[in-house]
Amino acid sequence: MANKNTSRHLPGDPEVHHIIPYKFHIGIWVGLIILTVMTVLVSVMGISLVAFSVITALIIASAKAVVVANYFMHLKYENKLITWLMGVTMLLFVVFIAFTAFDYITR
Amino acid sequence: MANFVLANSGHNRDDEASKFGMWLFLFTELLLFGGLFLVYTIYRYLNSEAFLHASYELDVIMGTINTVVLLTSSLTVALSITAIQKGNVKLSLWLITATILFALTFLVIKYFEWSAKFEHGLFPGMDHYNHLEPAEKMFFFLYFFMTGLHGLHVVIGGALLGYIMWDIKKKEVTPQNYVFLENGGLYWHLVDIIWIFLFPLFYLIH
Amino acid sequence: MSEALSQPVNFFQAKKGLFSWIFSTDHKRIGLLYFYAIISFFLVAMALGFLMRLELIAPGETIMDAKTYNQVFTLHGVIMIFLFLIPSVPAFFGNFFLPIMIGTDDVAFPKVNLMSWWLYVLGGIFALLTLVVGDGPADTGWTFYAPYSVKTGTNVTLAVLAAFILGFSSILTGLNFIVTIHRLRAPGMGWFKMPLFSWALYATAWIQLLATPIIGITLLMIVAERVFGVGLFDPALGGDPILYQHLFWIYSHPAVYIMVLPAMGLISEMIPTFAKRTIFGYKAIAYSSLAIAFIGYFVWGHHMFTSGMSGPARVIFSILTFLVAVPSAIKVFNWVATLYKGSIDVKTPLLYSMAFIFQFLIGGLTGLVIGALATDIHLHDTYFVVGHFHYVMFGGAGFAFFGALHYWFPKIWGKMYNERVSKIAFTLMFIGFNFLYFPMLILGIMGMPRRYYDYLEDFTTLNVISTVGSWVLIAGILLMIINLIRSNKTGEVATRNPWGGTTLEWQTPSPPPVHNFDATPVVPEGSPYDHKMNKTG
């Protein structure tokens, strides 16, 4: 009854399992380490404009998160639906923060 | 018994469904931490000076080392999936072992960091903590709460990977059927992503 | 479709024994496990509500003191919200019928489904434990507002942990439904051929999934605050209690849509069946479910108009609140239009649906009254809000639940209920309900504050009417339950399709076999509610 040998396939599913080469993963890792070093330098040495350090740190962190999601987590090779739903989730998170912050900023 | 077959049975193997389910679960994890990031944002906005001052107590070097450790563990678990896809089960097992070792390294470093804070009496209820300004207390409480909850996720993620290794040994997870490892990997990467944000928000306020 | 002479083994007969139930991964059994637990908790909370109304039959202390009253209304709220309303429709009807209605044999993750039931039970045990240990149940109200929830000596920690665990259970149910709907629809069943109940469950599942984590973490913060004595939300220690309210309502406003959206889905099933007519505006109803779920995320601030939020924020939240009324109204118009020129068969489920529309309208319109800034200042802490909330939640979601219980009773238990008794029970419930809650709206406008065990002499008459209403309502509910229990023993055997329904659950025997169907389900070509096809075929 239950089929364990092959997985179901529906329209919209990725055609084949995408195998990411070892070297490519290592390249991604090097990039992530560089971004980490950058964010530490920006903060500790004050290389960037001080007032923007929070924003710089968050932009770098977001870039790292996107890279991890896209390549390490294979998001780029999955059904596009997941990317869209991830977008909705992030949108809601931003709304939660923005609306709440709006209350505090205008108080 | 029924003499017909449902193509869309819920009991068939469906790797896409498993991964989709895992992603949905990760969304909930993101929003779970999201609530804490919301609290952090508001209190940092209200007390930016105090947060800045309090953050000097944190050790940037240890934080950076831990960031690198977690990123590397993310790499090894991603490589382990490539390995099992290519049929190299042995290498895959080694790479998962490496991931778990990195997880332990992270926890050991975290342990030293936390003990240092305990020695300075910075945990809620301790001497030094009680003499801090309210906003600084808030910073340290959020620090302990958020890194603590994250640490708990590291432990769960590590245990999950250990369980997957067991499944690989039992041939439950194979080069033909490795979605469980993929899901374990997804969870592990999430732990990494949370840390990617925790690190600058606590250690790098300057 | 002709009745087979030898019915296949149904899911009740397949296995026997307690363990075959509490460790079952069959979605139908899990649905029923939920049902028995949910209805038990409902009766407990109903009894608490009865006691509260009895206390309020006269001014001053009647049967309990202020603290007990606070504990009783907190427990009533916690049980009704977290243990009855939130799981009621999705976890029972959803579990039982979603896979059948989309033509499959189970949910996507049957084991996770079982786990979510066990979490529900664990959460229920935690909630009940607050009764017997320490200083009794929490006395904060179901909202656990800080800083009081941080300071009171009652069992807030346990109650909050119960809500946390129940939230986890709710998340897993939602997750399961989303994957099930995406992956397991029968061949030929496109998104717009799904029954509207599945659409409602789909929209609800997204709220369960994405809003619940916020309350989870918020409740953990309350626990941490109590255990470590830090001041996250306590103004005396530098915290901001309004931030707690933000976090709480970010979840809890969408959560009221977890309670009412699936109920709307039930109405969309019952009305076409008993009007013998295709539903009017299928797509509008489907999209409005998604719209309610989505817009519902942006209006939480309307619970905080009087708590010190900034002026501009209040204005924005008020405007957005009015937007939610649009998709809700679209649904009501469509239901009414479906009935228009239908050949209406007045059976009990239809009566409940009519009561839903009537009471939901009152609940919805009073909601607009308190969604407006100026009127809310006057009405916010009065009985008007209690009346509004119960009109939506009980008059809406509760009545839809009981209506669907009659609608699907033949399908689940394989017996017909007694129509005459059920109509008497319905009449008692409808009259009792309106006598119980309508006076609250008037009392609120007169200025009677909520959450007190006592009130001024002037309010006595209406309070007496309300209390008497509660007795009639409870009599109706008990009669309904007795009728259903008796019908299950002595009722006529139900055929596959006693109501002439068009959705897939009516193609299978009553009760359904273990794997739901005894032949490959036939997905209708056109609308899932095509009653013309039913007549000729």
Short mmCIF file of C-alpha atoms in Angstrom, two decimals, chain B residues 19-95:
data_model
loop_
_atom_site.label_atom_id
_atom_site.label_comp_id
_atom_site.label_asym_id
_atom_site.label_seq_id
_atom_site.Cartn_x
_atom_site.Cartn_y
_atom_site.Cartn_z
CA LYS B 19 10.63 19.47 3.21
CA PHE B 20 7.67 21.81 2.85
CA GLY B 21 6.54 20.84 6.34
CA MET B 22 10.02 21.50 7.70
CA TRP B 23 10.12 24.92 6.08
CA LEU B 24 6.77 25.80 7.61
CA PHE B 25 8.12 24.74 10.97
CA LEU B 26 11.15 26.96 10.44
CA PHE B 27 8.81 29.90 9.77
CA THR B 28 7.34 29.39 13.23
CA GLU B 29 10.82 29.26 14.74
CA LEU B 30 11.75 32.50 12.99
CA LEU B 31 8.68 34.21 14.40
CA LEU B 32 9.31 32.74 17.85
CA PHE B 33 12.65 34.53 17.90
CA GLY B 34 10.93 37.36 16.02
CA GLY B 35 8.92 38.18 19.15
CA LEU B 36 12.16 38.53 21.09
CA PHE B 37 13.74 40.66 18.39
CA LEU B 38 10.66 42.88 18.58
CA VAL B 39 11.12 43.36 22.32
CA TYR B 40 14.82 43.97 21.78
CA THR B 41 14.15 46.59 19.09
CA ILE B 42 11.69 48.55 21.20
CA TYR B 43 13.82 48.55 24.35
CA ARG B 44 16.96 49.38 22.43
CA TYR B 45 15.11 52.29 20.82
CA LEU B 46 13.98 53.49 24.25
CA ASN B 47 17.36 52.94 25.98
CA SER B 48 20.05 53.13 23.33
CA GLU B 49 22.69 54.60 25.67
CA ALA B 50 22.24 51.96 28.34
CA PHE B 51 22.29 49.15 25.80
CA LEU B 52 25.52 50.51 24.33
CA HIS B 53 27.10 50.75 27.76
CA ALA B 54 25.99 47.29 28.82
CA SER B 55 27.18 45.68 25.59
CA TYR B 56 30.80 46.52 26.47
CA GLU B 57 30.61 43.70 29.02
CA LEU B 58 30.28 41.15 26.20
CA ASP B 59 33.35 39.54 24.69
CA VAL B 60 33.54 40.36 20.97
CA ILE B 61 36.34 37.88 20.36
CA MET B 62 34.45 34.95 21.81
CA GLY B 63 31.34 36.02 19.92
CA THR B 64 33.26 36.18 16.67
CA ILE B 65 34.85 32.78 17.21
CA ASN B 66 31.43 31.31 17.87
CA THR B 67 30.07 32.90 14.71
CA VAL B 68 32.82 31.29 12.68
CA VAL B 69 32.27 27.95 14.45
CA LEU B 70 28.56 27.97 13.61
CA LEU B 71 29.13 29.04 9.99
CA THR B 72 31.61 26.22 9.58
CA SER B 73 29.19 23.73 11.11
CA SER B 74 26.63 24.96 8.59
CA LEU B 75 29.14 24.22 5.86
CA THR B 76 29.84 20.70 7.09
CA VAL B 77 26.17 19.77 7.32
CA ALA B 78 25.57 21.16 3.82
CA LEU B 79 28.53 19.13 2.56
CA SER B 80 27.17 16.00 4.24
CA ILE B 81 24.05 16.30 2.10
CA THR B 82 26.15 16.63 -1.07
CA ALA B 83 28.09 13.57 0.08
CA ILE B 84 25.02 11.40 0.61
CA GLN B 85 23.57 12.59 -2.71
CA LYS B 86 26.74 11.37 -4.38
CA GLY B 87 26.44 8.06 -2.58
CA ASN B 88 29.39 8.61 -0.23
CA VAL B 89 27.75 7.53 3.03
CA LYS B 90 31.01 7.29 4.95
CA LEU B 91 32.03 10.87 4.17
CA SER B 92 28.53 12.02 4.99
CA LEU B 93 28.76 10.43 8.43
CA TRP B 94 32.13 12.06 9.06
CA LEU B 95 30.79 15.45 8.06
#
